[in-house]
Coordinates of C-alpha atoms and ligand atoms in Angstrom, one line a residue:
X154 CA -3.2 60.5 -7.7
X155 CA -2.8 64.0 -6.3
X156 CA -6.1 65.9 -6.1
X157 CA -4.4 68.6 -8.3
X158 CA -4.0 66.0 -11.1
X159 CA -7.6 64.9 -10.9
X160 CA -8.8 68.5 -10.9
X161 CA -6.5 69.4 -13.8
X162 CA -7.8 66.5 -15.8
X163 CA -11.4 67.5 -15.2
X164 CA -10.7 71.0 -16.3
X165 CA -8.9 69.9 -19.4
X166 CA -11.8 67.6 -20.3
X167 CA -14.2 70.4 -19.8
X168 CA -12.1 72.5 -22.2
X169 CA -11.9 69.7 -24.7
X170 CA -15.6 69.0 -24.7
X171 CA -16.6 72.6 -24.9
X172 CA -14.3 73.0 -27.9
X173 CA -15.6 69.9 -29.6
X174 CA -19.2 71.0 -29.2
X175 CA -18.3 74.2 -30.8
X176 CA -18.5 76.3 -27.7
X177 CA -16.9 79.7 -26.8
X178 CA -13.2 79.6 -27.6
X179 CA -12.5 82.1 -24.8
X180 CA -14.0 79.7 -22.2
X181 CA -12.0 76.8 -23.7
X182 CA -8.8 78.7 -23.3
X183 CA -9.5 79.8 -19.8
X184 CA -10.2 76.2 -18.7
X185 CA -7.1 75.0 -20.4
X186 CA -5.0 77.6 -18.7
X187 CA -6.6 76.8 -15.4
X188 CA -5.9 73.1 -15.9
X189 CA -2.2 73.7 -16.4
X190 CA -2.0 76.1 -13.5
X191 CA -3.7 73.7 -11.1
X192 CA -1.5 70.8 -12.2
X193 CA 1.6 72.9 -11.6
X194 CA 0.4 74.4 -8.3
X195 CA 2.7 73.3 -5.5
X196 CA 0.1 73.2 -2.7
X197 CA -2.4 70.3 -2.5
X198 CA -5.7 71.6 -3.9
X199 CA -7.7 69.9 -1.1
X200 CA -5.9 72.1 1.4
X201 CA -7.2 75.4 -0.2
X202 CA -10.4 77.3 0.5
X203 CA -12.2 79.3 -2.1
X204 CA -9.9 82.3 -1.8
X205 CA -6.9 80.0 -1.9
X206 CA -8.1 78.6 -5.2
X207 CA -8.7 82.0 -6.7
X208 CA -5.1 82.9 -5.7
X209 CA -3.9 80.3 -8.3
X210 CA -3.0 82.2 -11.5
X211 CA -5.6 81.6 -14.3
X212 CA -8.2 80.3 -11.7
X213 CA -11.1 82.8 -11.4
X214 CA -14.2 82.7 -9.2
X215 CA -16.1 80.6 -11.8
X216 CA -13.4 77.9 -12.0
X217 CA -12.9 77.9 -8.3
X218 CA -16.6 77.1 -7.8
X219 CA -16.2 74.2 -10.3
X220 CA -13.3 72.9 -8.3
X221 CA -15.2 73.1 -5.1
X222 CA -18.1 71.3 -6.7
X223 CA -15.7 68.6 -7.8
X224 CA -14.3 68.2 -4.3
X225 CA -17.7 68.1 -2.6
X226 CA -19.6 65.9 -5.1
X227 CA -16.9 64.0 -6.9
X228 CA -18.0 65.5 -10.3
X229 CA -18.8 68.7 -12.2
X230 CA -22.4 68.9 -13.4
X231 CA -21.5 70.9 -16.5
X232 CA -19.0 68.2 -17.4
X233 CA -21.6 65.5 -17.0
X234 CA -23.9 67.4 -19.3
X235 CA -21.3 67.6 -22.0
X236 CA -20.5 63.9 -21.6
X237 CA -24.1 63.2 -22.4
X238 CA -24.0 65.4 -25.5
X239 CA -20.6 64.5 -27.0
X240 CA -20.0 60.9 -28.3
X241 CA -17.4 59.2 -26.2
X242 CA -15.0 58.3 -29.1
X243 CA -14.8 61.9 -30.3
X244 CA -12.6 63.2 -27.5
X245 CA -10.1 60.5 -28.2
X246 CA -9.7 62.0 -31.7
X247 CA -8.5 65.3 -30.0
X248 CA -5.3 63.5 -29.1
X249 CA -4.3 63.3 -32.8
X250 CA -1.9 66.1 -33.6
X251 CA -3.2 68.4 -36.2
X252 CA -6.8 67.5 -35.7
X253 CA -7.7 69.8 -32.8
X254 CA -11.1 70.6 -31.4
X255 CA -12.3 72.7 -34.3
X256 CA -11.7 70.1 -36.9
X257 CA -12.9 67.3 -34.6
X258 CA -16.2 69.3 -34.4
X259 CA -16.2 69.7 -38.2
X260 CA -15.7 66.0 -39.0
X261 CA -18.3 65.1 -36.4
X262 CA -20.9 67.6 -37.7
X263 CA -20.3 67.2 -41.4
X264 CA -19.3 63.6 -41.7
X265 CA -20.7 62.0 -38.5
X266 CA -17.3 60.8 -37.5
X267 CA -16.9 60.1 -33.8
X268 CA -14.3 57.3 -33.6
X269 CA -10.9 56.3 -34.8
X270 CA -12.2 53.5 -37.1
X271 CA -14.6 56.0 -38.7
X272 CA -11.9 58.5 -39.2
X273 CA -9.6 55.9 -40.8
X274 CA -12.4 54.9 -43.1
X275 CA -13.0 58.5 -44.2
X276 CA -9.2 59.0 -44.8
X277 CA -9.2 55.8 -46.9
X278 CA -12.2 57.2 -49.0
X279 CA -10.4 60.6 -49.4
X280 CA -13.5 62.3 -47.9
X281 CA -11.6 64.7 -45.7
X282 CA -9.8 66.7 -48.4
X283 CA -13.2 68.0 -49.6
X284 CA -14.1 69.6 -46.3
X285 CA -13.9 73.4 -46.1
X286 CA -10.4 74.5 -45.1
X287 CA -8.8 71.0 -45.7
X288 CA -7.3 69.9 -48.9
X289 CA -4.9 67.1 -49.8
X290 CA -2.0 68.3 -47.7
X291 CA -4.1 68.4 -44.4
X292 CA -5.4 65.0 -45.2
X293 CA -2.0 63.6 -45.8
X294 CA -0.7 65.2 -42.6
X295 CA -3.5 63.7 -40.6
X296 CA -2.9 60.2 -42.0
X297 CA 0.8 60.6 -41.1
X298 CA 0.0 61.7 -37.5
X299 CA -2.2 58.7 -37.0
X300 CA 0.5 56.4 -38.2
X301 CA 2.9 57.9 -35.7
X302 CA 0.4 57.4 -32.9
X303 CA -0.1 53.8 -33.8
X304 CA 3.7 53.2 -33.8
X305 CA 3.8 53.9 -30.1
X306 CA 1.0 51.3 -30.0
X307 CA -0.7 50.8 -26.7
X308 CA 2.4 51.7 -24.8
X309 CA 2.3 54.4 -22.1
X310 CA 4.9 56.9 -21.0
X311 CA 7.2 55.7 -18.2
X312 CA 5.9 58.5 -15.8
X313 CA 2.3 57.5 -16.2
X314 CA 3.1 53.8 -15.5
X315 CA 5.3 54.7 -12.5
X316 CA 2.5 56.8 -10.9
X317 CA 0.0 54.0 -11.2
X318 CA 2.5 51.4 -10.0
X319 CA 3.7 53.4 -7.0
X320 CA 0.1 53.9 -6.0
X321 CA -0.7 50.2 -6.3
X322 CA 2.5 49.1 -4.5
X323 CA 1.7 51.4 -1.6
X324 CA -1.9 50.0 -1.3
X325 CA -0.8 46.4 -1.5
X326 CA 2.1 47.0 0.9
X327 CA -0.4 47.9 3.5
X328 CA -1.8 44.4 3.6
X329 CA -0.4 42.5 6.6
X330 CA 0.1 39.3 4.6
X331 CA 2.4 41.1 2.1
X332 CA 6.0 40.9 3.2
X333 CA 7.6 42.3 0.0
X334 CA 6.2 44.1 -3.0
X335 CA 7.8 45.8 -6.0
X336 CA 7.2 46.5 -9.6
X337 CA 9.2 44.4 -12.2
X338 CA 9.2 44.2 -16.0
X339 CA 10.0 47.1 -18.3
X340 CA 9.0 49.5 -15.5
X341 CA 11.8 48.4 -13.2
X342 CA 14.2 48.6 -16.2
X343 CA 12.8 52.2 -16.6
X344 CA 12.1 51.9 -20.4
X345 CA 10.8 55.2 -21.8
X346 CA 7.5 53.5 -22.7
X347 CA 5.7 50.7 -20.8
X348 CA 3.5 48.0 -22.3
X349 CA 2.0 46.7 -19.1
X350 CA 2.8 47.0 -15.4
X351 CA 4.2 43.9 -13.7
X352 CA 3.8 43.7 -9.9
X353 CA 5.5 41.1 -7.7
X354 CA 4.5 40.4 -4.1
X355 CA 5.8 38.0 -1.5
X356 CA 3.2 36.5 0.9
X357 CA 3.6 33.2 2.8
X358 CA 0.2 33.3 4.4
X359 CA -3.1 33.4 2.5
X360 CA -1.8 34.6 -0.9
X361 CA -5.3 34.1 -2.2
X362 CA -6.6 37.0 -0.1
X363 CA -3.9 39.3 -1.7
X364 CA -5.2 38.4 -5.1
X365 CA -8.8 39.0 -3.9
X366 CA -7.9 42.4 -2.7
X367 CA -6.0 43.3 -5.9
X368 CA -8.9 42.3 -8.2
X369 CA -11.4 44.3 -6.2
X370 CA -9.5 47.6 -5.8
X371 CA -11.5 50.7 -6.8
X372 CA -9.3 51.5 -9.8
X373 CA -9.8 48.1 -11.4
X374 CA -12.2 48.3 -14.3
X375 CA -12.0 44.7 -15.6
X376 CA -10.4 41.5 -14.4
X377 CA -8.8 39.6 -17.2
X378 CA -7.6 36.6 -15.2
X379 CA -7.9 35.8 -11.5
X380 CA -5.8 32.9 -10.3
X381 CA -4.2 31.9 -7.0
X382 CA -0.7 33.2 -7.9
X383 CA -1.2 35.3 -11.0
X384 CA -3.9 37.9 -11.9
X385 CA -4.3 40.5 -14.6
X386 CA -6.6 43.5 -14.5
X387 CA -7.3 46.5 -16.6
X388 CA -7.6 49.8 -14.7
X389 CA -10.2 52.4 -15.3
X390 CA -7.6 54.3 -17.4
X391 CA -7.2 51.3 -19.6
X392 CA -3.8 50.1 -18.2
X393 CA -3.1 46.4 -17.8
X394 CA -1.5 45.4 -14.5
X395 CA -0.3 41.8 -13.8
X396 CA 0.3 40.7 -10.2
X397 CA 2.2 37.6 -9.1
X398 CA 2.3 36.4 -5.5
X399 CA 5.2 34.2 -4.5
X400 CA 6.6 32.7 -1.3
X401 CA 9.2 35.0 0.3
X402 CA 11.8 32.2 -0.1
X403 CA 11.8 32.7 -3.9
X404 CA 11.5 36.5 -4.0
X405 CA 14.9 37.1 -5.5
X406 CA 14.5 34.5 -8.3
X407 CA 11.0 35.7 -9.2
X408 CA 12.1 39.4 -9.2
X409 CA 15.0 38.5 -11.4
X410 CA 12.8 36.6 -13.8
X411 CA 10.0 39.1 -14.1
X412 CA 12.3 42.1 -14.4
X413 CA 13.5 40.8 -17.7
X414 CA 14.2 41.7 -20.3
X415 CA 13.5 38.5 -21.9
X416 CA 16.7 38.8 -23.9
X417 CA 18.8 39.4 -20.8
X418 CA 17.2 36.4 -19.0
X419 CA 18.0 34.2 -22.0
X420 CA 21.7 35.2 -21.7
X421 CA 21.7 34.7 -17.9
X422 CA 20.1 31.2 -18.3
X423 CA 22.7 30.3 -20.9
X424 CA 25.4 31.1 -18.4
X425 CA 23.7 28.9 -15.8
X426 CA 23.4 26.0 -18.3
X427 CA 27.2 26.2 -19.1
X428 CA 27.9 26.0 -15.3
X429 CA 25.7 22.9 -14.9
X430 CA 23.0 24.9 -13.3
X431 CA 19.3 25.7 -14.0
X432 CA 17.7 29.1 -13.4
X433 CA 14.0 29.6 -13.2
X434 CA 11.6 31.9 -11.4
X435 CA 11.8 29.5 -8.5
X436 CA 15.6 29.7 -8.0
X437 CA 19.0 28.6 -9.2
X438 CA 19.5 24.9 -8.9
X439 CA 22.3 22.4 -9.5
X440 CA 21.4 20.1 -12.4
X441 CA 23.0 16.8 -11.2
X442 CA 21.4 16.6 -7.7
X443 CA 18.7 19.3 -7.9
X444 CA 20.3 21.2 -5.0
X445 CA 18.9 24.8 -4.5
X446 CA 21.7 27.3 -4.5
X447 CA 20.0 30.7 -4.4
X448 CA 16.4 32.1 -4.5
X449 CA 15.6 34.6 -1.8
X450 CA 17.9 37.3 -2.9
X451 CA 18.4 38.7 -6.4
X452 CA 22.1 39.6 -5.9
X453 CA 22.8 36.1 -4.6
X454 CA 21.6 34.7 -7.9
X455 CA 24.0 36.9 -9.9
X456 CA 26.8 36.1 -7.4
X457 CA 26.3 32.4 -7.8
X458 CA 26.7 32.8 -11.5
X459 CA 30.0 34.7 -11.0
X460 CA 28.5 38.1 -11.7
X461 CA 28.2 41.3 -9.9
X462 CA 24.5 42.5 -9.4
X463 CA 23.5 44.1 -12.7
X464 CA 21.4 47.2 -12.4
X465 CA 17.9 46.7 -14.0
X466 CA 18.4 49.7 -16.3
X467 CA 21.1 47.7 -18.1
X468 CA 19.3 44.4 -18.5
X469 CA 18.6 44.5 -22.2
X470 CA 21.3 42.2 -23.5
X471 CA 23.2 45.1 -24.9
X472 CA 26.6 44.0 -23.7
X473 CA 25.9 44.1 -19.9
X474 CA 26.4 40.4 -19.4
X475 CA 29.9 40.5 -21.1
X476 CA 30.8 43.7 -19.2
X477 CA 29.7 42.1 -15.9
X478 CA 31.8 39.0 -16.6
X479 CA 34.8 41.2 -17.3
X480 CA 34.0 43.3 -14.2
X481 CA 33.6 46.3 -16.5
X482 CA 30.0 47.4 -15.6
X483 CA 29.7 51.2 -15.8
X484 CA 29.5 53.2 -12.6
X485 CA 26.1 54.7 -13.5
X486 CA 25.0 58.2 -12.8
X487 CA 22.4 58.5 -10.0
X488 CA 19.8 61.1 -9.1
X489 CA 21.9 62.0 -6.0
X490 CA 24.8 62.9 -8.3
X491 CA 22.9 65.7 -10.0
X492 CA 24.2 69.1 -8.6
X493 CA 21.9 71.4 -10.5
X494 CA 19.3 71.8 -13.3
X495 CA 20.4 73.8 -16.3
X496 CA 17.0 74.1 -18.2
X497 CA 14.2 75.8 -16.3
X498 CA 11.5 78.3 -17.4
X499 CA 9.7 80.9 -15.4
X500 CA 6.5 82.9 -15.9
X501 CA 8.6 85.5 -17.8
X502 CA 7.9 83.2 -20.7
X503 CA 5.7 80.1 -20.7
X504 CA 6.5 78.8 -17.2
X505 CA 3.8 78.8 -14.5
X506 CA 5.9 79.8 -11.5
X507 CA 7.8 83.0 -10.8
X508 CA 11.6 83.3 -10.7
X509 CA 11.8 83.3 -6.9
X510 CA 9.6 80.1 -6.7
X511 CA 11.6 78.2 -9.2
X512 CA 14.9 79.1 -7.6
X513 CA 13.5 78.2 -4.1
X514 CA 12.4 74.8 -5.5
X515 CA 15.8 74.1 -7.0
X516 CA 17.4 75.0 -3.6
X517 CA 14.9 72.6 -1.9
X518 CA 16.1 69.9 -4.2
X519 CA 19.5 70.3 -2.6
X520 CA 21.1 71.6 -5.8
X521 CA 24.2 73.7 -5.6
X522 CA 23.3 75.6 -8.7
X523 CA 20.6 76.0 -11.3
X524 CA 20.1 77.9 -14.6
X525 CA 17.1 80.0 -15.6
X526 CA 16.7 79.5 -19.3
X527 CA 13.6 81.3 -20.5
X528 CA 12.7 81.3 -24.2
X529 CA 14.3 83.8 -26.6
X530 CA 12.4 86.2 -28.9
X531 CA 12.3 84.1 -32.0
X532 CA 9.4 82.2 -30.4
X533 CA 7.2 85.2 -30.9
X534 CA 4.5 84.0 -28.6
X535 CA 6.9 84.2 -25.7
X536 CA 7.2 88.0 -26.0
X537 CA 10.8 87.9 -24.7
X538 CA 12.8 91.1 -25.1
X539 CA 16.4 92.1 -24.3
X540 CA 15.2 94.4 -21.5
X541 CA 13.1 91.7 -19.9
X542 CA 16.1 89.3 -20.0
X543 CA 18.4 92.0 -18.5
X544 CA 15.9 92.8 -15.8
X545 CA 15.6 89.1 -14.9
X546 CA 19.4 88.9 -14.7
X547 CA 19.6 91.8 -12.3
X548 CA 17.5 89.9 -9.8
X549 CA 19.7 86.8 -9.7
X550 CA 22.5 87.8 -7.3
X551 CA 19.9 88.6 -4.6
X552 CA 18.2 85.2 -5.2
X553 CA 21.6 83.5 -5.0
X554 CA 22.1 85.1 -1.6
X555 CA 18.6 84.4 -0.3
X556 CA 18.3 80.7 -1.3
X557 CA 22.0 79.7 -1.0
X558 CA 22.2 78.4 -4.5
X559 CA 24.1 79.8 -7.4
X560 CA 21.7 81.0 -10.1
X561 CA 23.2 81.0 -13.6
X562 CA 21.6 83.2 -16.2
X563 CA 20.7 81.4 -19.4
X564 CA 18.3 81.3 -22.2
X565 CA 16.8 78.7 -24.4
X566 CA 17.6 79.9 -27.9
X567 CA 15.7 78.8 -31.0
X568 CA 17.7 77.3 -33.8
X569 CA 16.1 78.9 -36.9
X570 CA 15.5 76.9 -40.1
X571 CA 18.8 78.2 -41.4
X572 CA 20.7 77.5 -38.2
X573 CA 20.7 81.1 -37.0
X574 CA 20.1 81.9 -33.4
X575 CA 18.2 84.7 -31.5
X576 CA 20.0 87.9 -30.6
X577 CA 23.4 89.2 -31.6
X578 CA 26.6 87.6 -30.6
X579 CA 27.6 90.3 -28.2
X580 CA 24.4 89.9 -26.2
X581 CA 24.7 86.1 -26.3
X582 CA 28.1 86.3 -24.9
X583 CA 26.7 88.0 -21.7
X584 CA 24.8 84.8 -20.6
X585 CA 26.3 82.2 -18.3
X586 CA 24.8 79.3 -20.2
X587 CA 22.9 78.9 -23.5
X588 CA 20.7 76.0 -24.5
X589 CA 19.8 76.0 -28.2
X590 CA 16.8 74.0 -29.4
X591 CA 14.7 73.3 -32.5
X592 CA 11.2 74.5 -32.0
X593 CA 10.0 74.9 -35.6
X594 CA 10.4 73.6 -39.2
X595 CA 10.5 70.0 -38.1
X596 CA 10.0 68.7 -41.7
X597 CA 13.3 69.8 -43.2
X598 CA 15.3 67.3 -45.3
X599 CA 18.0 65.3 -43.6
X600 CA 20.7 67.5 -45.2
X601 CA 19.1 70.7 -44.1
X602 CA 18.4 69.5 -40.6
X603 CA 22.0 68.2 -40.2
X604 CA 23.4 71.6 -41.4
X605 CA 21.0 73.4 -39.1
X606 CA 22.1 71.5 -36.0
X607 CA 25.8 71.6 -36.9
X608 CA 25.5 75.4 -37.2
X609 CA 24.2 75.7 -33.6
X610 CA 26.8 73.2 -32.3
X611 CA 29.6 75.1 -34.0
X612 CA 28.5 78.4 -32.5
X613 CA 31.0 79.1 -29.7
X614 CA 28.5 80.4 -27.2
X615 CA 26.1 77.5 -27.4
X616 CA 26.7 75.1 -24.5
X617 CA 23.8 72.6 -24.7
X618 CA 21.6 71.4 -27.5
X619 CA 18.1 71.1 -25.9
X620 CA 15.8 68.1 -26.6
X621 CA 17.9 67.2 -29.7
X622 CA 15.4 65.2 -31.7
X623 CA 12.2 67.2 -30.6
X624 CA 10.2 64.0 -30.4
X625 CA 7.0 64.0 -28.3
X626 CA 6.1 60.4 -27.3
X627 CA 3.0 59.3 -29.3
X628 CA 2.6 62.8 -30.8
X629 CA 5.6 63.9 -32.8
X630 CA 8.3 61.8 -34.4
X631 CA 12.0 62.7 -34.0
X632 CA 13.5 65.0 -36.6
X633 CA 15.7 63.4 -39.2
X634 CA 19.4 64.2 -39.1
X635 CA 22.8 62.6 -39.5
X636 CA 23.2 61.4 -36.0
X637 CA 26.9 60.5 -36.2
X638 CA 27.9 63.8 -37.8
X639 CA 26.0 65.8 -35.2
X640 CA 27.4 63.7 -32.3
X641 CA 31.0 64.0 -33.6
X642 CA 30.7 67.7 -33.8
X643 CA 29.2 68.0 -30.4
X644 CA 32.1 66.0 -28.9
X645 CA 34.7 68.0 -30.8
X646 CA 33.3 71.4 -29.8
X647 CA 32.5 70.5 -26.2
X648 CA 28.8 71.1 -26.7
X649 CA 26.7 69.0 -24.3
X650 CA 23.7 67.1 -25.6
X651 CA 20.6 67.4 -23.4
X652 CA 18.9 64.4 -21.9
X653 CA 15.6 66.1 -21.5
X654 CA 13.8 64.5 -18.6
X655 CA 10.3 65.9 -19.3
X656 CA 8.1 62.7 -19.4
X657 CA 6.7 63.0 -22.9
X658 CA 10.1 64.0 -24.3
X659 CA 12.9 61.8 -22.8
X660 CA 15.1 63.2 -25.6
X661 CA 17.6 62.0 -26.6
X662 CA 16.6 58.4 -25.9
X663 CA 18.7 55.6 -24.5
X664 CA 19.9 54.2 -27.8
X665 CA 21.1 57.7 -29.0
X666 CA 22.8 58.3 -25.6
X667 CA 24.8 55.2 -26.0
X668 CA 25.8 56.2 -29.5
X669 CA 26.7 59.7 -28.5
X670 CA 28.9 58.3 -25.7
X671 CA 30.8 56.3 -28.2
X672 CA 31.7 59.6 -29.9
X673 CA 32.8 61.1 -26.5
X674 CA 29.9 63.4 -26.1
X675 CA 29.0 64.8 -22.6
X676 CA 25.4 65.3 -21.4
X677 CA 23.2 67.6 -19.5
X678 CA 20.3 65.9 -17.7
X679 CA 17.7 68.6 -17.4
X680 CA 14.0 68.8 -16.6
X681 CA 12.9 71.7 -18.9
X682 CA 10.7 72.6 -15.9
X683 CA 7.8 74.9 -16.5
X684 CA 6.5 74.5 -13.0
X685 CA 7.9 73.8 -9.5
X686 CA 6.7 70.2 -9.5
X687 CA 8.5 69.5 -12.8
X688 CA 11.9 69.5 -11.0
X689 CA 11.0 66.0 -9.8
X690 CA 11.1 64.7 -13.4
X691 CA 14.9 64.5 -13.1
X692 CA 14.6 60.8 -12.2
X693 CA 13.3 60.0 -15.7
X694 CA 16.2 61.7 -17.3
X695 CA 18.7 59.9 -15.0
X696 CA 17.0 56.6 -16.0
X697 CA 17.5 57.4 -19.7
X698 CA 21.2 58.2 -19.0
X699 CA 21.6 54.9 -17.1
X700 CA 20.0 53.0 -19.9
X701 CA 22.6 54.6 -22.1
X702 CA 25.4 53.5 -19.8
X703 CA 26.3 57.0 -18.6
X704 CA 28.6 57.6 -15.6
X705 CA 28.3 60.7 -13.4
X706 CA 31.5 62.2 -14.8
X707 CA 30.0 62.4 -18.3
X708 CA 27.2 64.6 -17.1
X709 CA 28.1 68.3 -16.8
X710 CA 25.5 69.0 -14.2
X711 CA 27.0 66.6 -11.7
X712 CA 30.2 68.6 -11.8
X713 CA 31.3 71.1 -9.1
X714 CA 30.4 74.7 -10.1
X715 CA 34.0 75.7 -10.8
X716 CA 34.4 72.9 -13.4
X717 CA 31.0 73.6 -14.9
X718 CA 31.8 77.3 -15.3
X719 CA 35.1 76.4 -17.0
X720 CA 33.2 74.2 -19.4
X721 CA 30.5 76.8 -20.1
X722 CA 33.0 79.6 -20.6
X723 CA 35.3 77.6 -22.7
X724 CA 34.7 79.1 -26.1
X725 CA 33.4 82.5 -25.0
X726 CA 36.9 84.0 -25.8
X727 CA 36.9 83.0 -29.4
X728 CA 34.4 85.2 -31.3
X729 CA 32.0 83.6 -33.8
X730 CA 33.3 83.3 -37.3
X731 CA 30.1 83.6 -39.3
Ligands
DGT926 P1 6.5 45.6 -21.7 O1 5.4 45.2 -20.8 O2 6.1 45.3 -23.2 O3 6.9 47.0 -21.6 O4 7.8 44.8 -21.5 P2 8.2 43.8 -20.3 O5 9.6 43.6 -20.3 O6 7.6 44.3 -19.0 O7 7.5 42.4 -20.7 P3 6.3 41.5 -20.1 O8 5.3 42.4 -19.4 O9 5.8 40.8 -21.3 O10 7.0 40.5 -19.2 C1 7.6 40.9 -18.0 C2 8.9 40.2 -17.7 O11 8.6 38.8 -17.5 C3 9.8 40.2 -18.9 O12 10.6 41.3 -19.0 C4 10.7 38.9 -18.7 C5 9.7 38.0 -18.1 N1 9.1 37.1 -19.1 C6 7.9 37.1 -19.6 N2 7.8 36.2 -20.6 C7 8.9 35.6 -20.7 C8 9.4 34.5 -21.5 O13 8.8 33.9 -22.3 N3 10.7 34.1 -21.3 C9 11.5 34.8 -20.4 N4 12.8 34.4 -20.2 N5 11.1 35.8 -19.6 C10 9.8 36.2 -19.8
CA927 CA1 5.4 44.6 -18.6
CA928 CA1 3.2 41.7 -18.2
ZN929 ZN1 12.4 73.7 -25.8

């Protein structure tokens, strides 16, 4: 983990614990802001001296000293003190949307609740509605929020699992006995949430020592099983990791087997059986004489079954085996196909980095273009104005020259409860690109929500619908709307749907992407970056697109600038009819 992430986590925890213990809200906010700033800061924190730390926005002298203390001693004394005061289970309750630190403090002080089971019991007994400032509605909302959290179960977001897995893979790869190492399972298939992490290593000499090393790594909290070829551990963060060690000669068969999905493997094994073959994690064998046909290389196994290699992101038994048999596998979009990011924020609204830094970062990614899409005024907390937008626009030509990347001027509009948008149509027409998103009134009826989205899609100046379902993994369910009606309208009006790559959004998800494709919708894979480092999230958006069978040509931000501009300008000449 980057030292910035560790530090941000400590600051956020400090903020949470001060809030729960009823401390100064000003201090809470300032630690929260500092946590976000540190996480998004491009330079490695460990490389900065005290002045360098203070130069980070929202980090003052006081916070800088805390960060230095953390670096020197490995902990922050003030945080340790709070740990001793606040029951461990209480902080976990903060993760429940709608509870928040104030109410967590209240339920702890007034009802003695400091864990999820206690909270569920209090909900069951209808105790919460009687607390000051609550009532039946708050109680019902809390119950609903908890149900939503439980639906995600113990699964973690893809990005969290990938960070841990890449760290472990790098550590194990350093062992001389390990000749190959990779992650398999749902992680290799890049599902949006991951149950547990499956690692596969090849080692011909002393595999036991690889296991020994794995089970005693510093980030291991508990060992669930420790065997000669398979071990399972739980990390200090509560994540289960399985490691299997196999001989290099069966690497391909084992990788194929442990990548899954189970449903895909069942289909593949059926094919084998029909051909008089037997497939297992040890290889592909002929049934009659037991002859081994393939095992070292994954692609060989598919080839021996008469199939092209099937990309892991497709292995869900959603038609990929039939498509492979017919030689009709899609030519999937790849990260290297992305020519620009069309959804980026700056510190003019709620981003952390300035305009120049964001554009420079997009240029460093090798993009040919990017769009700056700061929030529009309807989100009142963003304090956007027409003048600010125009001033921002005036700086773009110079940035385009300086960084050698075309900077489009956009905005992320808010789709109001009635489907209306920010600003007047004349002003809207002056932007290069407009993203429109739902940011409020999530609880509308299906009819209202459908009408609302259709209104935005029908608006001739709206190019992209941002994070269309507004879901937040484990925190907010998707909004409810008539998916087919919305996708049909998007296809007809040439309005792209966003595949938002931000790790806790991944919105729309793979199933919806697939369904939108069937309607002929085109997509924009965007990061919704609020900091320089967020541009790297593009890989998660591309993974969702691949899982939805999307080819590069169906993604508007793979297109050359000229074609993109034609798409964006398409309906600008016909004035809105409302
Ligand atoms: P997850 O961990 O819930 O996100 O999903 P997976 O797909 O990683 O599932 P996991 O960890 O239970 O197993 C990893 C892979 O191992 C799975 O994708 C396919 C393979 N596998 C595990 N159990 C079976 C089984 O009973 N039959 C078959 N064919 N494959 C299995
Ligand atoms: Ca797994
Ligand atoms: Ca597993
Ligand atoms: Zn948004």
